[in-house]
Coordinates of C-alpha atoms and ligand atoms in Angstrom, one line a residue:
X29 CA 0.0 0.0 0.0
X30 CA 1.3 3.4 -0.9
X31 CA 0.8 6.2 1.6
X32 CA 0.8 10.0 1.2
X33 CA 4.0 11.8 1.7
X34 CA 3.2 14.9 3.9
X35 CA 5.7 17.7 4.3
X36 CA 5.1 20.3 7.0
X37 CA 7.3 23.3 7.9
X38 CA 7.8 23.4 11.6
X39 CA 9.6 26.7 11.4
X40 CA 10.4 29.3 8.7
X41 CA 12.3 31.8 10.8
X42 CA 15.9 32.9 11.2
X43 CA 18.0 33.8 14.2
X44 CA 16.4 37.3 14.5
X45 CA 13.0 36.6 16.0
X46 CA 9.8 37.4 14.1
X47 CA 6.3 36.8 15.3
X48 CA 4.7 33.5 14.1
X49 CA 7.9 32.1 12.7
X50 CA 9.6 29.3 14.7
X51 CA 13.2 28.3 14.0
X52 CA 14.2 26.1 11.0
X53 CA 12.6 22.7 10.7
X54 CA 10.8 20.5 8.2
X55 CA 8.7 17.4 9.1
X56 CA 8.4 14.7 6.4
X57 CA 5.8 11.9 7.1
X58 CA 5.1 8.7 5.2
X59 CA 2.7 6.2 6.9
X60 CA 4.1 5.6 10.4
X61 CA 7.5 7.1 9.5
X62 CA 8.1 10.7 10.8
X63 CA 11.4 12.3 9.9
X64 CA 12.3 15.7 11.4
X65 CA 14.9 17.8 9.6
X66 CA 16.6 20.4 11.9
X67 CA 15.2 21.6 15.3
X68 CA 15.2 25.3 15.5
X69 CA 13.5 27.5 18.1
X70 CA 10.0 26.2 19.0
X71 CA 10.3 22.9 17.2
X72 CA 8.6 20.7 19.9
X73 CA 5.6 23.1 20.0
X74 CA 5.2 23.2 16.2
X75 CA 5.5 19.4 16.1
X76 CA 2.7 19.2 18.6
X77 CA 0.6 21.5 16.5
X78 CA 1.2 19.2 13.5
X79 CA 0.1 16.3 15.6
X80 CA 3.5 14.8 16.3
X81 CA 5.4 14.4 19.6
X82 CA 9.1 13.7 20.1
X83 CA 8.2 10.1 21.0
X84 CA 6.6 9.7 17.5
X85 CA 9.8 10.7 15.6
X86 CA 11.5 7.9 13.6
X87 CA 14.6 10.0 13.2
X88 CA 15.9 13.5 13.6
X89 CA 18.3 14.9 11.0
X90 CA 20.6 17.9 11.4
X91 CA 21.9 20.0 8.5
X92 CA 24.6 22.1 10.2
X93 CA 25.7 23.5 13.5
X94 CA 24.1 27.0 13.4
X95 CA 22.0 27.5 16.6
X96 CA 18.9 28.4 14.6
X97 CA 18.9 24.9 13.3
X98 CA 19.6 22.8 16.4
X99 CA 18.9 24.9 19.5
X100 CA 15.9 22.8 20.3
X101 CA 17.6 19.4 19.6
X102 CA 18.1 19.0 23.4
X103 CA 14.3 19.8 23.8
X104 CA 13.3 17.1 21.3
X105 CA 15.6 14.5 23.0
X106 CA 14.9 15.4 26.6
X107 CA 11.1 15.5 26.0
X108 CA 11.3 12.1 24.4
X109 CA 13.2 10.8 27.5
X110 CA 10.5 12.2 29.8
X111 CA 7.9 10.5 27.6
X112 CA 9.7 7.2 27.3
X113 CA 8.5 5.4 30.4
X114 CA 4.9 6.3 29.9
X115 CA 5.0 5.7 26.1
X116 CA 8.1 3.5 25.5
X117 CA 9.8 4.8 22.3
X118 CA 13.6 4.2 22.9
X119 CA 16.3 6.8 22.4
X120 CA 16.0 9.4 19.6
X121 CA 18.0 8.5 16.5
X122 CA 19.9 11.6 15.4
X123 CA 21.5 11.6 11.9
X124 CA 24.1 14.2 11.5
X125 CA 27.2 14.9 9.3
X126 CA 30.4 14.1 11.3
X127 CA 32.0 17.2 12.6
X128 CA 30.6 20.3 14.4
X129 CA 26.9 19.4 14.6
X130 CA 27.7 15.8 15.7
X131 CA 29.9 17.2 18.4
X132 CA 27.0 19.4 19.5
X133 CA 24.7 16.4 19.7
X134 CA 27.3 14.4 21.7
X135 CA 27.7 17.1 24.3
X136 CA 24.2 18.7 24.4
X137 CA 23.1 16.9 27.6
X138 CA 26.1 18.1 29.6
X139 CA 24.7 21.5 30.5
X140 CA 21.5 19.7 31.8
X141 CA 23.4 17.4 34.1
X142 CA 22.0 18.8 37.3
X143 CA 18.5 18.9 36.0
X144 CA 18.7 15.3 34.8
X145 CA 20.1 14.1 38.1
X146 CA 17.4 15.9 40.1
X147 CA 14.7 14.7 37.9
X148 CA 15.9 11.1 38.1
X149 CA 15.9 11.1 41.9
X150 CA 12.6 12.9 42.2
X151 CA 10.6 11.2 39.5
X152 CA 12.2 7.7 39.4
X153 CA 10.4 6.8 42.6
X154 CA 7.0 7.7 41.1
X155 CA 8.0 5.7 38.0
X156 CA 7.7 8.4 35.4
X157 CA 11.4 8.7 34.6
X158 CA 13.8 5.8 34.0
X159 CA 17.0 5.4 36.0
X160 CA 19.2 5.9 33.0
X161 CA 19.5 9.5 31.8
X162 CA 18.5 10.7 28.3
X163 CA 20.3 9.1 25.4
X164 CA 20.5 9.5 21.7
X165 CA 21.3 7.0 19.0
X166 CA 23.8 9.2 17.0
X167 CA 24.4 8.1 13.4
X168 CA 27.0 10.2 11.6
X169 CA 28.3 10.3 8.1
X170 CA 30.9 12.3 6.1
X171 CA 29.6 15.3 4.3
X172 CA 30.6 14.6 0.7
X173 CA 30.6 16.2 -2.7
X174 CA 28.6 13.3 -4.2
X175 CA 25.3 12.2 -2.6
X176 CA 25.5 9.2 -0.2
X177 CA 22.8 7.1 1.5
X178 CA 22.6 8.1 5.1
X179 CA 19.4 6.5 6.4
X180 CA 16.8 3.9 5.3
X181 CA 13.6 2.7 7.0
X182 CA 13.7 -1.0 8.2
X183 CA 11.7 -2.1 5.1
X184 CA 13.8 0.2 2.8
X185 CA 10.7 1.9 1.4
X186 CA 11.9 5.3 2.6
X187 CA 15.5 6.4 2.1
X188 CA 17.5 9.5 2.8
X189 CA 20.5 10.7 0.8
X190 CA 22.8 13.6 1.7
X191 CA 25.3 15.9 0.0
X192 CA 27.6 18.7 1.2
X193 CA 26.5 22.2 0.5
X194 CA 28.1 25.7 0.5
X195 CA 27.5 27.5 3.8
X196 CA 31.1 28.5 4.3
X197 CA 32.6 29.4 6.7
X198 CA 30.4 26.8 8.4
X199 CA 31.8 23.4 7.8
X200 CA 29.9 20.1 7.4
X201 CA 26.7 21.7 6.2
X202 CA 24.5 19.3 4.2
X203 CA 21.2 19.0 2.2
X204 CA 19.0 15.9 2.3
X205 CA 16.9 14.1 -0.4
X206 CA 14.1 11.9 0.9
X207 CA 12.7 9.3 -1.4
X208 CA 9.3 7.6 -0.6
X209 CA 7.1 5.5 -2.9
X210 CA 4.9 8.7 -3.4
X211 CA 7.3 11.6 -3.6
X212 CA 10.9 12.9 -3.8
X213 CA 11.5 15.7 -1.4
X214 CA 14.8 17.8 -1.2
X215 CA 15.7 20.0 1.8
X216 CA 18.5 22.4 1.1
X217 CA 19.6 23.3 4.7
X218 CA 21.5 26.6 4.7
X219 CA 23.5 27.1 1.5
X220 CA 24.1 29.5 -1.3
X221 CA 22.6 28.4 -4.6
X222 CA 24.9 25.5 -5.6
X223 CA 25.4 22.7 -8.1
X224 CA 25.2 20.1 -5.3
X225 CA 21.6 21.0 -4.5
X226 CA 20.8 21.3 -8.2
X227 CA 21.9 17.7 -8.8
X228 CA 20.3 16.4 -5.7
X229 CA 17.0 18.1 -6.7
X230 CA 16.9 16.6 -10.2
X231 CA 13.2 15.8 -11.0
X232 CA 12.1 16.3 -7.3
X233 CA 8.5 16.8 -6.5
X234 CA 9.3 19.3 -3.9
X235 CA 12.4 21.4 -3.1
X236 CA 12.3 23.0 0.3
X237 CA 14.9 25.7 0.0
X238 CA 16.2 28.4 2.3
X239 CA 15.6 31.8 0.7
X240 CA 17.3 35.2 0.9
X241 CA 16.2 38.2 -1.3
X242 CA 19.9 39.0 -2.3
X243 CA 19.3 40.3 -5.8
X244 CA 16.3 42.4 -4.8
X245 CA 17.9 43.8 -1.6
X246 CA 21.6 43.6 -2.4
X247 CA 22.0 47.3 -2.8
X248 CA 20.3 48.1 0.4
X249 CA 22.5 45.9 2.5
X250 CA 25.8 46.7 0.8
X251 CA 28.3 48.0 3.3
X252 CA 26.1 47.1 6.3
X253 CA 26.4 44.2 8.8
X254 CA 23.7 42.4 6.8
X255 CA 26.1 42.0 3.9
X256 CA 27.8 39.1 5.6
X257 CA 24.5 37.3 6.3
X258 CA 23.4 37.7 2.7
X259 CA 26.7 36.3 1.4
X260 CA 26.2 32.7 2.6
X261 CA 22.5 32.3 1.9
X262 CA 20.5 31.4 -1.3
X263 CA 19.4 34.2 -3.6
X264 CA 15.7 33.8 -4.5
X265 CA 16.2 34.7 -8.2
X266 CA 19.0 32.1 -8.4
X267 CA 16.8 29.5 -6.7
X268 CA 14.3 30.0 -9.6
X269 CA 16.9 29.4 -12.3
X270 CA 18.4 26.4 -10.5
X271 CA 15.0 24.8 -9.8
X272 CA 13.9 25.2 -13.5
X273 CA 17.2 23.6 -14.7
X274 CA 16.7 20.7 -12.2
X275 CA 13.1 20.1 -13.4
X276 CA 11.8 20.6 -9.9
X277 CA 8.0 20.6 -9.8
X278 CA 7.3 22.7 -6.7
X279 CA 9.5 25.1 -4.7
X280 CA 8.7 25.7 -1.1
X281 CA 10.6 28.6 0.4
X282 CA 11.6 28.7 4.0
X283 CA 14.2 30.3 6.4
X284 CA 13.0 33.6 4.8
X285 CA 15.4 36.5 4.8
X286 CA 14.1 39.1 5.5
X287 CA 11.1 37.5 7.2
X288 CA 7.9 38.7 5.4
X289 CA 5.3 40.3 7.6
X290 CA 2.6 40.7 5.0
X291 CA 1.1 38.9 2.0
X292 CA 2.7 41.5 -0.2
X293 CA 6.2 40.8 1.2
X294 CA 5.6 37.1 0.8
X295 CA 4.6 37.5 -2.9
X296 CA 7.9 39.4 -3.5
X297 CA 9.7 36.1 -2.7
X298 CA 7.6 34.3 -5.3
X299 CA 8.1 37.0 -7.8
X300 CA 11.9 36.7 -7.5
X301 CA 11.7 32.9 -8.1
X302 CA 9.6 33.6 -11.2
X303 CA 12.1 36.2 -12.3
X304 CA 14.7 33.5 -12.2
X305 CA 12.7 31.6 -14.8
X306 CA 10.9 29.0 -12.7
X307 CA 7.6 27.7 -14.2
X308 CA 6.5 25.2 -11.6
X309 CA 4.5 25.8 -8.4
X310 CA 5.9 28.2 -5.8
X311 CA 4.9 28.4 -2.2
X312 CA 6.3 30.9 0.2
X313 CA 6.3 29.1 3.5
X314 CA 4.6 29.9 6.7
X315 CA 4.9 27.9 9.9
X316 CA 2.8 24.7 9.5
X317 CA 2.5 25.1 5.7
X318 CA 1.7 21.5 4.6
X319 CA 2.1 20.0 1.1
X320 CA 1.0 16.4 0.4
X321 CA 1.7 14.0 -2.4
X322 CA 0.4 10.6 -3.3
X323 CA -2.8 8.6 -3.3
X324 CA -6.0 10.6 -3.3
X325 CA -4.2 13.7 -4.4
X326 CA -3.1 14.8 -7.9
X327 CA 0.6 14.3 -7.7
X328 CA 2.9 17.4 -7.5
X329 CA 0.1 19.7 -6.5
X330 CA -0.7 21.1 -3.1
X331 CA -3.9 19.9 -1.5
X332 CA -5.7 22.9 -2.9
X333 CA -3.7 25.1 -5.4
X334 CA -5.7 28.1 -4.3
X335 CA -4.8 27.5 -0.7
X336 CA -2.0 30.1 -0.7
X337 CA -4.5 32.8 -1.6
X338 CA -6.8 31.8 1.2
X339 CA -8.0 34.6 3.5
X340 CA -9.4 34.6 7.0
X341 CA -12.9 36.1 7.5
X342 CA -12.7 38.7 10.3
X343 CA -15.4 37.7 12.8
X344 CA -15.6 41.2 14.3
X345 CA -15.7 43.1 11.0
X346 CA -17.2 46.6 11.3
X347 CA -19.4 47.4 8.4
X348 CA -22.0 49.9 7.2
X349 CA -24.5 50.4 4.5
X350 CA -23.8 53.2 2.1
X351 CA -20.5 54.9 1.2
X352 CA -18.8 57.7 3.1
X353 CA -17.4 60.5 1.0
X354 CA -13.7 59.4 1.0
X355 CA -14.3 55.7 0.5
X356 CA -14.8 55.5 -3.2
X357 CA -12.1 54.8 -5.8
X358 CA -12.5 56.3 -9.3
X359 CA -14.8 53.5 -10.4
X360 CA -17.0 53.8 -7.4
X361 CA -17.3 57.6 -7.8
X362 CA -18.5 57.0 -11.4
X363 CA -20.9 54.1 -10.8
X364 CA -22.1 54.2 -7.2
X365 CA -25.8 55.3 -7.2
X366 CA -27.9 55.1 -4.0
X367 CA -31.3 55.1 -5.9
X368 CA -32.4 51.7 -7.2
X369 CA -35.2 50.9 -9.6
X370 CA -38.7 50.7 -8.2
X371 CA -40.3 47.2 -7.9
X372 CA -42.7 46.6 -10.8
X373 CA -46.3 45.6 -10.1
X374 CA -45.8 42.0 -11.1
X375 CA -43.2 41.6 -8.4
X376 CA -45.3 43.3 -5.7
X377 CA -48.3 41.1 -6.8
X378 CA -46.0 38.0 -6.5
X379 CA -44.8 39.0 -3.1
X380 CA -48.4 39.6 -1.9
X381 CA -49.5 36.2 -3.2
X382 CA -47.0 34.4 -0.9
X383 CA -46.4 30.7 -1.4
X384 CA -48.4 29.5 -4.4
X385 CA -50.0 26.1 -4.4
X386 CA -51.1 25.9 -8.0
X387 CA -47.5 25.6 -9.4
X388 CA -44.4 23.5 -8.5
X389 CA -41.2 25.4 -7.7
X390 CA -37.8 24.5 -9.1
X391 CA -35.4 22.5 -6.9
X392 CA -32.4 20.3 -7.8
X393 CA -34.7 17.4 -8.8
X394 CA -36.4 19.4 -11.7
X395 CA -33.8 22.1 -12.4
X396 CA -33.4 20.7 -15.9
X397 CA -36.9 22.1 -16.7
X398 CA -35.0 25.4 -17.2
X399 CA -33.5 23.8 -20.4
X400 CA -37.0 23.7 -22.0
X401 CA -37.7 26.5 -24.5
X402 CA -40.0 29.3 -23.4
X403 CA -41.0 29.9 -19.9
X404 CA -42.3 27.9 -16.9
X405 CA -45.6 28.6 -15.2
X406 CA -43.7 30.3 -12.4
X407 CA -41.0 32.8 -13.4
X408 CA -41.5 35.4 -10.7
X409 CA -43.0 34.2 -7.4
X410 CA -42.8 31.8 -4.5
X411 CA -43.8 28.1 -4.6
X412 CA -43.2 24.8 -2.8
X413 CA -40.7 22.4 -4.2
X414 CA -41.3 18.6 -4.8
X415 CA -39.5 17.9 -1.5
X416 CA -41.5 20.4 0.5
X417 CA -39.0 23.2 0.5
X418 CA -39.4 26.7 -0.8
X419 CA -38.4 28.0 -4.3
X420 CA -38.2 31.7 -5.0
X421 CA -38.2 32.5 -8.8
X422 CA -37.2 35.9 -10.2
X423 CA -37.0 36.9 -13.9
X424 CA -35.0 39.9 -14.8
X425 CA -34.2 41.7 -18.1
X426 CA -30.7 42.6 -19.0
X427 CA -30.9 44.8 -22.2
X428 CA -27.6 45.5 -23.8
X429 CA -25.8 42.9 -21.5
X430 CA -24.0 39.7 -22.5
X431 CA -23.4 36.6 -20.5
X432 CA -19.6 37.4 -20.7
X433 CA -20.3 40.6 -18.9
X434 CA -22.2 38.7 -16.2
X435 CA -19.4 36.1 -15.8
X436 CA -16.9 39.0 -15.6
X437 CA -19.1 40.7 -12.9
X438 CA -19.0 37.6 -10.7
X439 CA -15.3 37.3 -11.0
X440 CA -14.6 41.0 -10.4
X441 CA -17.0 42.1 -7.7
X442 CA -16.2 39.5 -5.1
X443 CA -12.8 41.0 -4.5
X444 CA -13.9 44.2 -2.8
X445 CA -16.7 45.6 -0.6
X446 CA -16.7 48.8 -2.8
X447 CA -17.6 46.8 -5.8
X448 CA -20.2 44.7 -4.0
X449 CA -21.9 47.9 -2.7
X450 CA -22.5 49.1 -6.3
X451 CA -24.8 46.1 -6.9
X452 CA -27.4 46.9 -4.2
X453 CA -26.3 50.1 -2.5
X454 CA -29.2 50.0 0.0
X455 CA -28.6 46.5 1.2
X456 CA -25.0 45.3 0.6
X457 CA -22.4 46.3 3.2
X458 CA -19.5 43.9 3.2
X459 CA -17.8 41.3 1.1
X460 CA -14.6 39.3 1.2
X461 CA -13.4 36.5 -1.1
X462 CA -12.3 33.3 0.6
X463 CA -9.5 33.1 -2.1
X464 CA -8.1 36.4 -3.2
X465 CA -7.6 35.6 -6.9
X466 CA -8.4 38.9 -8.4
X467 CA -4.8 39.8 -9.3
X468 CA -4.2 36.5 -11.2
X469 CA -4.5 37.6 -14.8
X470 CA -4.0 34.1 -16.1
X471 CA -7.4 33.1 -14.7
X472 CA -10.6 33.4 -16.6
X473 CA -13.6 35.3 -15.1
X474 CA -15.3 32.0 -14.3
X475 CA -12.1 30.6 -12.7
X476 CA -12.1 33.6 -10.3
X477 CA -15.5 32.8 -8.9
X478 CA -16.2 29.1 -9.5
X479 CA -14.7 27.1 -6.6
X480 CA -14.4 30.3 -4.6
X481 CA -16.5 31.5 -1.7
X482 CA -17.8 35.0 -1.5
X483 CA -18.5 36.0 2.1
X484 CA -21.2 38.7 2.1
X485 CA -23.0 40.7 4.7
X486 CA -26.3 42.1 3.4
X487 CA -29.8 42.9 4.3
X488 CA -32.4 40.6 2.9
X489 CA -35.4 42.8 3.5
X490 CA -35.2 43.8 7.2
X491 CA -32.9 40.8 8.0
X492 CA -29.2 41.4 8.3
X493 CA -27.6 38.2 6.9
X494 CA -24.0 37.0 7.0
X495 CA -23.6 34.5 4.2
X496 CA -21.0 32.4 2.5
X497 CA -21.8 31.9 -1.2
X498 CA -19.7 29.1 -2.7
X499 CA -19.9 29.0 -6.5
X500 CA -19.9 25.6 -8.3
X501 CA -19.9 24.4 -11.8
X502 CA -23.5 24.0 -12.9
X503 CA -22.6 20.6 -14.4
X504 CA -22.7 19.4 -10.8
X505 CA -26.5 19.7 -10.9
X506 CA -26.8 18.3 -14.4
X507 CA -26.7 21.5 -16.3
X508 CA -23.8 20.7 -18.7
X509 CA -22.1 23.1 -21.1
X510 CA -23.5 21.5 -24.3
X511 CA -27.0 21.4 -22.9
X512 CA -26.9 25.0 -21.8
X513 CA -25.4 26.1 -25.1
X514 CA -28.1 24.4 -27.2
X515 CA -30.8 25.8 -24.9
X516 CA -29.5 29.3 -25.6
X517 CA -27.8 29.9 -22.3
X518 CA -24.6 32.0 -22.1
X519 CA -23.8 31.1 -18.5
X520 CA -25.3 29.7 -15.4
X521 CA -24.2 30.9 -11.9
X522 CA -24.8 28.1 -9.4
X523 CA -23.9 28.4 -5.7
X524 CA -24.5 26.9 -2.3
X525 CA -25.2 29.4 0.4
X526 CA -24.2 29.0 4.1
X527 CA -24.5 31.0 7.3
X528 CA -20.9 32.4 7.4
X529 CA -21.0 32.5 11.3
X530 CA -21.9 28.9 11.8
X531 CA -21.3 27.2 8.4
X532 CA -24.7 25.5 8.1
X533 CA -26.1 25.2 4.6
X534 CA -29.0 27.5 3.9
X535 CA -29.9 27.3 0.2
X536 CA -28.9 26.6 -3.4
X537 CA -29.1 29.4 -5.9
X538 CA -29.2 29.3 -9.7
X539 CA -28.9 32.3 -12.0
X540 CA -29.5 31.0 -15.5
X541 CA -28.5 33.6 -18.2
X542 CA -30.3 33.1 -21.5
X543 CA -29.7 35.2 -24.6
X544 CA -32.5 37.4 -25.9
X545 CA -32.8 39.6 -29.0
X546 CA -31.6 42.7 -27.2
X547 CA -29.2 41.2 -24.6
X548 CA -30.1 38.6 -22.1
X549 CA -32.5 37.6 -19.4
X550 CA -31.7 36.0 -16.0
X551 CA -33.9 33.3 -14.6
X552 CA -33.0 33.1 -10.9
X553 CA -34.1 30.4 -8.5
X554 CA -33.4 30.3 -4.7
X555 CA -33.9 26.7 -3.5
X556 CA -34.6 26.6 0.3
X557 CA -35.0 23.3 2.3
X558 CA -38.2 22.2 4.0
X559 CA -38.7 24.0 7.2
X560 CA -37.5 27.4 5.9
X561 CA -40.0 30.0 7.2
X562 CA -42.2 31.3 4.4
X563 CA -41.7 35.0 5.4
X564 CA -38.2 34.9 3.8
X565 CA -39.7 34.5 0.3
X566 CA -41.0 38.0 -0.4
X567 CA -37.9 40.0 0.8
X568 CA -35.7 37.5 -1.2
X569 CA -37.7 38.2 -4.3
X570 CA -37.5 41.9 -3.8
X571 CA -33.8 41.8 -3.1
X572 CA -33.0 39.7 -6.2
X573 CA -35.1 41.7 -8.6
X574 CA -33.7 45.0 -7.4
X575 CA -30.0 44.1 -7.4
X576 CA -30.2 42.4 -10.8
X577 CA -32.2 45.1 -12.4
X578 CA -30.0 47.8 -10.9
X579 CA -26.8 46.0 -12.1
X580 CA -28.2 45.5 -15.6
X581 CA -28.7 49.3 -15.8
X582 CA -24.9 50.1 -15.6
X583 CA -23.1 46.8 -16.3
X584 CA -22.3 47.4 -20.0
X585 CA -20.8 50.8 -19.2
X586 CA -18.9 49.4 -16.2
X587 CA -17.6 46.5 -18.1
X588 CA -16.3 48.7 -20.9
X589 CA -14.8 51.1 -18.4
X590 CA -12.9 48.5 -16.4
X591 CA -11.9 46.0 -19.1
X592 CA -11.6 48.3 -22.1
X593 CA -13.6 45.8 -24.2
Ligands
ZN604 ZN1 20.0 29.3 9.4
ZN605 ZN1 23.2 28.5 8.9

């Protein structure tokens, strides 16, 4: 049986502390095998956060003697000793190049001699500490120019090779290559960009590389004390060229110099690697960044390629309806308009009528009825569904609009509250995309919203609502592209709505956009489960008709203004 190979950064920091970044470390898991590479500041805590305790480690590897890479090695080993009697696990296997870091490992318990002795006398009697002091099983090897095998699992399924790297004046600094049945992972340790790591990385699924923005920041540090630091670390642009030559599929940057403190600063690291010519995946590491390979996952891709653009919804967000004078950008100034169209009589009549019993509403079981030519008995109004739920139907006219414009709108507006407020200025007050993809020019409009979640805060009638609207491919409910095309539809927006505070599912919504002689029409359906109170129907109908009709009144101008098309 082949397992997943799971790589987790236990620390992405450097000697100078920065919030949220523990010291250097990478955990590689395959089945029951857990291999930890380096043990910088905070390693035991980060391991616990990743679900691993020192007693679970199969082996601990060291890249070199710098304190930011092994200051917590004694913590890993002593914690395991403290755990050993309760959960027998034997001494920690430490794999290190012979030389300075091996010497550190041999001597590291010395400074704890008094603590160890006191602990032994105090806790031995209660049976929680064994009589013998902490031990390690130290395995050393010579750091060599050509890769050598330094470790293998008992069944030989997982093997680790090592090669000497260039971190002079530090001696005996190495990189590691871990080969499992599901992935090849290379960990650079600290080094300048070098041929040794390039060869070791040949064809690797993942290269975990230390990163320093030398090219970008070289002029700023010239002549300062930082120049020495920059001189023996890996330039981000150089990493990009090297990884491309080596055919690496995914680069994961760690040991970040200078440590980024914002998304913008992180993206600069990625831009450097791209500038070096790298075409594969790039992830700028944070503590506990995890990338998996193997069964159940498409190989060489992170669990979700969008994951790095994921945002966190602020639970305490302060929001308001309307726009204050200085809040608008140029587009907002031009298109924000407080007044919205008045509801037509047919909508008011449909709202007054309430839930109709003479027609059946659309739900997921009969949604393909929308593919029939012409109109259904209920196009604007509220009805029960075959399963006893509620279906709210709204028909809106979009003269002068195309389905391309509507797809563009859904990809564009979800990025910013200002844009969302244009749509229904009297009801919309906040939006945030779960994945901030708006700057990715290579994505199509549909790719920006399908698979994404738009968190919105809005009034539905008098009810303030905090919703998560997750857009899906309409093929998931049987509305396939060829069927839609032959039925005259340009696009269908299909989404599942949840309560963004609690995550429970509320409704499904379908906006089916069909071409007409002078533009298009939208046939909207909100599908609510049995038990939904009927009083939500009329305000939902009002809200949908108003926002869609209002948007249709300026969408062609807005589309031209923003896209230039
Ligand atoms: Zn370091
Ligand atoms: Zn170092």
